[in-house]
Coordinates of C-alpha atoms in Angstrom, one line a residue:
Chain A
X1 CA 117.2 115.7 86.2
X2 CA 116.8 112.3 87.1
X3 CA 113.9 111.0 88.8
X4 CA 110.3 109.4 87.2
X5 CA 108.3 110.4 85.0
X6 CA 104.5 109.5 85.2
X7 CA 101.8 110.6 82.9
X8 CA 99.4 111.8 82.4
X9 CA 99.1 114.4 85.7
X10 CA 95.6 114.1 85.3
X11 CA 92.5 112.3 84.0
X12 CA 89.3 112.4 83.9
X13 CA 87.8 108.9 83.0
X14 CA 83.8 107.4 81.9
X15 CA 83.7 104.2 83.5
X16 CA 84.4 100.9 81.7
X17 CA 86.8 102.8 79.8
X18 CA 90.6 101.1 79.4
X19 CA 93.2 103.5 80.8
X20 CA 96.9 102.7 81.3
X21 CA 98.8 105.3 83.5
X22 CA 102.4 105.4 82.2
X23 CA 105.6 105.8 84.7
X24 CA 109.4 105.6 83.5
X25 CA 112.6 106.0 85.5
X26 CA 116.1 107.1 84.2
X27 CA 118.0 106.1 87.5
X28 CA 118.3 102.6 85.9
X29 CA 116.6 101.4 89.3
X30 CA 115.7 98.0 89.5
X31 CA 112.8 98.1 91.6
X32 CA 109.3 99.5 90.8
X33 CA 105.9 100.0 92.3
X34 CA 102.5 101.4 91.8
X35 CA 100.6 103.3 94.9
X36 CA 97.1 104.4 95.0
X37 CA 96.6 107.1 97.7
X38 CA 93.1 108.1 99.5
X39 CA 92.5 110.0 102.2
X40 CA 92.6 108.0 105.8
X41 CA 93.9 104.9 104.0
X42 CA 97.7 106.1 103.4
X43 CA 99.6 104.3 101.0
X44 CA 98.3 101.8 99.4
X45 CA 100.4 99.1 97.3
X46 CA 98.4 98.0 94.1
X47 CA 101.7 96.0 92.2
X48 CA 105.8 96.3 92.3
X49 CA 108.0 94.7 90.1
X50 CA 111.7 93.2 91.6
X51 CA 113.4 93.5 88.4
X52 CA 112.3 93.4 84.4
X53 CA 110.3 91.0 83.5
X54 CA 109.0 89.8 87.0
X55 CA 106.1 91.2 89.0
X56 CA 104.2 91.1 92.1
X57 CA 100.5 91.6 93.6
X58 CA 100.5 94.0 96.5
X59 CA 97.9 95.0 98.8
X60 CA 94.5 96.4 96.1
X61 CA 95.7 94.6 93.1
X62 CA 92.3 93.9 91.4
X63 CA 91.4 95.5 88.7
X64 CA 94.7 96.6 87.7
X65 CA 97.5 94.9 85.6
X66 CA 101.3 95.7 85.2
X67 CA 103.8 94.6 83.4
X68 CA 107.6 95.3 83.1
X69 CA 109.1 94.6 79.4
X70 CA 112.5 96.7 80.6
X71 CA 114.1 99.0 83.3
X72 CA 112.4 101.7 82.8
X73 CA 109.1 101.3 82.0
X74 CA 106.0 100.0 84.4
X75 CA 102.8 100.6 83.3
X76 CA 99.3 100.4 85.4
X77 CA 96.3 99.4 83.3
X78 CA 92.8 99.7 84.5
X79 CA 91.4 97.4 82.1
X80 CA 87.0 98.4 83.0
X81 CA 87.6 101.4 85.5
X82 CA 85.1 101.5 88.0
X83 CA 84.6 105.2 89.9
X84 CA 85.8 103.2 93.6
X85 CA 89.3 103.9 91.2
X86 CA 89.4 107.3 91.9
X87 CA 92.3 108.4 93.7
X88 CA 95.7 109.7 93.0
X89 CA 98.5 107.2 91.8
X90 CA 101.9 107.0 92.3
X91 CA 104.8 105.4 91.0
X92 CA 108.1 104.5 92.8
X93 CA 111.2 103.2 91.8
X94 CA 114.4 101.4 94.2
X95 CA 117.7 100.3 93.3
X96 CA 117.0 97.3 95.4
X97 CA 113.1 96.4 96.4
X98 CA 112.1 98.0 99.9
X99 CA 114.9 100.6 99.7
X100 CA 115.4 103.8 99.5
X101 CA 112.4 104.8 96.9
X102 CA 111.8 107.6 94.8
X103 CA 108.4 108.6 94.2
X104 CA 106.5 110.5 90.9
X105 CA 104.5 113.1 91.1
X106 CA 101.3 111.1 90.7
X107 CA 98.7 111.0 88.0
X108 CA 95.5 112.4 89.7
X109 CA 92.0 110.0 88.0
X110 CA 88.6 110.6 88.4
X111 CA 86.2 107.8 87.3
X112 CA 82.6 109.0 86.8
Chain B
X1 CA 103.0 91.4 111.0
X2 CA 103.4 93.1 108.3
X3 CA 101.5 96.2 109.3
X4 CA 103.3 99.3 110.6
X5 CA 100.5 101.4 112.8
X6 CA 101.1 104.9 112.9
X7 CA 99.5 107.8 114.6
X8 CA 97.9 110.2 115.3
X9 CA 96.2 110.3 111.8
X10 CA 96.1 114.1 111.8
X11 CA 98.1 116.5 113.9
X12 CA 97.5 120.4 115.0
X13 CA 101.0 122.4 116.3
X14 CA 101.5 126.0 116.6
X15 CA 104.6 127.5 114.9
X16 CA 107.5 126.5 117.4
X17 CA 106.4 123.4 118.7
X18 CA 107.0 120.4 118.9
X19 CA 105.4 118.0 116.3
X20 CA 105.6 114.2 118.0
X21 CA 104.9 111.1 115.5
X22 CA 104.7 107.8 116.8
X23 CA 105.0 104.1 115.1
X24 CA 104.9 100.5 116.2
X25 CA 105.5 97.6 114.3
X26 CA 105.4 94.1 115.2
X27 CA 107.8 91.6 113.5
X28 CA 111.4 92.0 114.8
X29 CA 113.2 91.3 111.3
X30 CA 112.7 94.4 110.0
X31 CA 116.3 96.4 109.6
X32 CA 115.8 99.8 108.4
X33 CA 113.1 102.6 109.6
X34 CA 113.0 105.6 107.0
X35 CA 110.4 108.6 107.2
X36 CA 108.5 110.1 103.9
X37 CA 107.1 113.9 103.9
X38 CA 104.8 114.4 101.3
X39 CA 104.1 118.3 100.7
X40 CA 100.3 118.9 98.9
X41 CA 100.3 117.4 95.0
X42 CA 103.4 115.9 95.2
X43 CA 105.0 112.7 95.3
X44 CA 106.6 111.3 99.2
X45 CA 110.4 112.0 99.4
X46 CA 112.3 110.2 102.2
X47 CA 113.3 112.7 105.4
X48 CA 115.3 110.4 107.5
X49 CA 115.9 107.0 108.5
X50 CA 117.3 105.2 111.0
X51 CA 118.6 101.4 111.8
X52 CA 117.7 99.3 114.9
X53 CA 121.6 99.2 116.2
X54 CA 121.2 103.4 117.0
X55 CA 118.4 104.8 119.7
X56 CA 118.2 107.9 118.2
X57 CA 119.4 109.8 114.6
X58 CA 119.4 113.5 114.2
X59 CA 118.8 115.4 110.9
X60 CA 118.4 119.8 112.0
X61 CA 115.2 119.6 113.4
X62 CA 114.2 116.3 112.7
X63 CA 114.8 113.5 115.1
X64 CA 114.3 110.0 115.4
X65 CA 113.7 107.8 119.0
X66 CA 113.8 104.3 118.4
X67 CA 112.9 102.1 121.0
X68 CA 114.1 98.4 120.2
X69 CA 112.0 96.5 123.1
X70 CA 108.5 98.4 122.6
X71 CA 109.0 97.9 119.2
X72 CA 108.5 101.6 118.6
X73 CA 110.2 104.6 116.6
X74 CA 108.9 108.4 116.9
X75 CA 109.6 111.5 114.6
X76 CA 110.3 114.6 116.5
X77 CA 109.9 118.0 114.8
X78 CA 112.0 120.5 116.9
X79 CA 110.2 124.2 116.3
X80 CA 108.0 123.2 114.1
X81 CA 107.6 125.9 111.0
X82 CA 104.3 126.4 108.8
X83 CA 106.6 124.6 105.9
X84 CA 106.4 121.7 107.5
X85 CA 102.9 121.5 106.9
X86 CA 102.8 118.1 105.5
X87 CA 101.7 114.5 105.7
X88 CA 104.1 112.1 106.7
X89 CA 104.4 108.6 106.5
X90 CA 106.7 106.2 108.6
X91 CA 108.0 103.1 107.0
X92 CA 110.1 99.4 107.8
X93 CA 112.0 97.5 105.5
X94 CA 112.7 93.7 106.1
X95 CA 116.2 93.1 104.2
X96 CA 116.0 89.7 103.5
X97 CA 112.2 89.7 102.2
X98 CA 112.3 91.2 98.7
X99 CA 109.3 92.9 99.7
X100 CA 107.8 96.9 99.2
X101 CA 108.4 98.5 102.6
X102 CA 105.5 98.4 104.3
X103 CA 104.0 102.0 105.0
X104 CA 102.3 103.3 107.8
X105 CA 98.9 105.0 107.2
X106 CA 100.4 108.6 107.4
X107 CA 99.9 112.4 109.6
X108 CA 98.5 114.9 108.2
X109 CA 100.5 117.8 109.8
X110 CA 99.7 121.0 110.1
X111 CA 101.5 123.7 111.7
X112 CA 99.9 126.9 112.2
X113 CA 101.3 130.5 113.4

């Protein structure tokens, strides 16, 4: 079934540890994005990427890094988690950027 | 504006009501106004959309006003069912940006019997 992948579900993470939370697409989709999601504050965008090799800061973007070596691929790195990372994270992918997204299933981390 | 403000943050309906959703935005370039439901632990899937050119798009029980001078667009839940227990998120999309959509802050929904 086509769609995206994200991994792991969840995680549970001692802080200043180095985590990368992996997401791949098989719908060849040009456009991808990282979310963090909390309650009362909705979506929030922490990176996107228009196309391989290109990226872009969104709304929470410090303290994470992406980067985007092909289609399919778009890894989130917390490089020194902190526990105000908690949350759940999702991925998203677009053929074109802004439309018509398809989201993971989210990879659930708890800092402590 | 950027922002898409949505409300109310968290909603309360009895089974075969009608759930009401409302969002404004502010800059008049954006093209394209889709909804996301997001059922518990999993990912947002789009529900609808709708384009500025139409006042209203109708999907079963799930309509759309759009209001093109108030700068405002509603989701309607027609006999609203304990599945659609949910949180949903409105959303705008500015064509000629090459920019994320821009989310609202989401309703939680919850639709009891």
């Amino acid at each position: 079934i086509a769609g995206i992948t994200q991994a792991p579900t969840s995680q549970i993470l001692a802080a200043g540890r180095r985590m990368t939370l992996r997401c791949t697409q098989d719908m060849r989709h040009n456009a991808m994005y990282w979310y963090r999601q909390d309650l009362g504050l909705g979506l929030r965008l922490i990176h996107y990427s228009n196309t391989a090799g290109t990226t872009g800061k969104g709304e929470v973007p410090d303290g994470y890094s992406v980067s985007r070596a092909n289609t399919d691929d778009f890894p989130l790195t917390l490089a020194s988690a902190v526990p105000s990372q908690t949350s759940v994270y999702f991925c998203a992918s677009s053929e074109r950027t802004g439309f018509g997204y398809t989201f993971g299933s989210g990879t659930r981390l708890t800092v402590v | 504006q950027q922002q898409v403000k949505q409300s109310p943050q968290s909603l309360i309906v009895q089974k075969g009501g009608i759930s009401i959703i409302n969002c404004a935005y502010e800059n008049t370039a954006f093209d394209y106004f889709p909804w996301y439901q997001q059922f518990p632990g999993k990912g947002p899937a789009l529900l609808i959309a709708i384009r500025p050119d139409v006042s209203e798009k109708k999907e079963g029980r799930f309509t759309i006003s759009f209001n093109k001078s108030a700068k405002q667009f509603s989701l309607h839940i027609m006999d609203s069912q304990p599945g659609d227990s949910a949180t949903y998120f409105c959303a705008a999309y500015l064509a000629t940006g090459n920019t994320p959509l821009v989310f609202g802050k989401g309703t939680r929904l919850s639709v009891i019997a």
